[in-house]
Short mmCIF file of C-alpha atoms in Angstrom, two decimals:
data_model
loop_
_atom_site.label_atom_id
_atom_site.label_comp_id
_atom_site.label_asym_id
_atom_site.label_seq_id
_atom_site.Cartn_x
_atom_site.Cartn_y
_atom_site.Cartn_z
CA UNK A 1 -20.01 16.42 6.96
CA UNK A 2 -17.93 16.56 3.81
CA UNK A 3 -17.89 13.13 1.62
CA UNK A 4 -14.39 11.02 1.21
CA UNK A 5 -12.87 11.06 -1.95
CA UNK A 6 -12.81 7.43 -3.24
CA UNK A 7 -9.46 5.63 -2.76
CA UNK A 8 -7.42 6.43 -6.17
CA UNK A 9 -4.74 3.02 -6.33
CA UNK A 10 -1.26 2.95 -8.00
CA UNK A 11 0.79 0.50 -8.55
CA UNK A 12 4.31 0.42 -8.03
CA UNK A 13 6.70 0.80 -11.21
CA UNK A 14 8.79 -2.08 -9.82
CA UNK A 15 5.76 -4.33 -10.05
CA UNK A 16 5.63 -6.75 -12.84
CA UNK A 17 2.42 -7.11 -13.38
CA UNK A 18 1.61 -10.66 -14.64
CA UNK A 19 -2.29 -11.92 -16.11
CA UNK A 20 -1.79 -15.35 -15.20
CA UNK A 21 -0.75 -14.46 -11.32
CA UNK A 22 -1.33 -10.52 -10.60
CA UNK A 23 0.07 -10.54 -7.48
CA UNK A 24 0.89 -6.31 -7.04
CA UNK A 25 0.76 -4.25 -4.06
CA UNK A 26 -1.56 -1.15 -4.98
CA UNK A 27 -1.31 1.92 -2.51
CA UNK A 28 -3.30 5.51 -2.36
CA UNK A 29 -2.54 8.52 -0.79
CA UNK A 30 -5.08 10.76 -1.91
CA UNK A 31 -7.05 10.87 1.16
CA UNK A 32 -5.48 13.49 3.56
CA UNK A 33 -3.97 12.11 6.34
CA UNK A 34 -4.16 8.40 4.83
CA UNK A 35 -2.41 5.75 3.51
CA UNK A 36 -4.47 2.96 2.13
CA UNK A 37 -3.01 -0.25 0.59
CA UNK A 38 -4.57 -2.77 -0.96
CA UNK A 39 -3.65 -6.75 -2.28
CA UNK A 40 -4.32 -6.55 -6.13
CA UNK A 41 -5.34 -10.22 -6.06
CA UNK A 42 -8.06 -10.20 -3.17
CA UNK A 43 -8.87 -6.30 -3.13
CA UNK A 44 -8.46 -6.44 0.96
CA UNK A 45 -7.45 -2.85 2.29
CA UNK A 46 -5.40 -1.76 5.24
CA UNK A 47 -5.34 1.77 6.22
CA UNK A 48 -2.67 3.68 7.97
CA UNK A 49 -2.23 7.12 9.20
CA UNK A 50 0.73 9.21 7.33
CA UNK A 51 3.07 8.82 10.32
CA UNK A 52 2.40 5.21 10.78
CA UNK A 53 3.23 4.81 7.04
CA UNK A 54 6.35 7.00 7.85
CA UNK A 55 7.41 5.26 10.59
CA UNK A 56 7.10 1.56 8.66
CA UNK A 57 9.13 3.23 5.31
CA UNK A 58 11.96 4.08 7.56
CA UNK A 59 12.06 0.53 9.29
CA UNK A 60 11.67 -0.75 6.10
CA UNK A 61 14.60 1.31 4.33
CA UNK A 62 17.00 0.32 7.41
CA UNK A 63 16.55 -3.45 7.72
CA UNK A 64 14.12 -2.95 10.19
CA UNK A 65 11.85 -5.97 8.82
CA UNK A 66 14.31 -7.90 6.77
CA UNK A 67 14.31 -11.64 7.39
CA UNK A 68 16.87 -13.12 9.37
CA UNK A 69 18.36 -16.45 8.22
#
């Protein structure tokens, strides 16, 4: 059985990252097949597959999830 690589983070360029409240999304794709992001603040991990990551980008890019007044 071959060994995961450890999860490599990145933050988003559009994040500004504050010291006094560093609040940042941090994502990694370097595990094939996975999408693993991760709440800068309280280091808490959810991991997708590629198509489920995909499928939210595309919601997310068309409205899908916007909040409705």
């Amino acid at each position: 059985m071959t060994a995961l690589p450890e999860l490599e983070f990145r933050t988003s360029t559009a994040c500004s990252y504050d010291n006094n409240d560093p609040r940042c999304v941090e994502v990694a794709t370097n595990r094939p097949g996975t999408v693993a992001v991760r709440n800068s603040t309280t280091g808490k991990t959810v991991e997708f597959t590629t198509a489920e990551w995909t499928d939210f980008l595309t919601g997310a890019k068309v409205g899908e999830f916007d909040v409705k007044p």
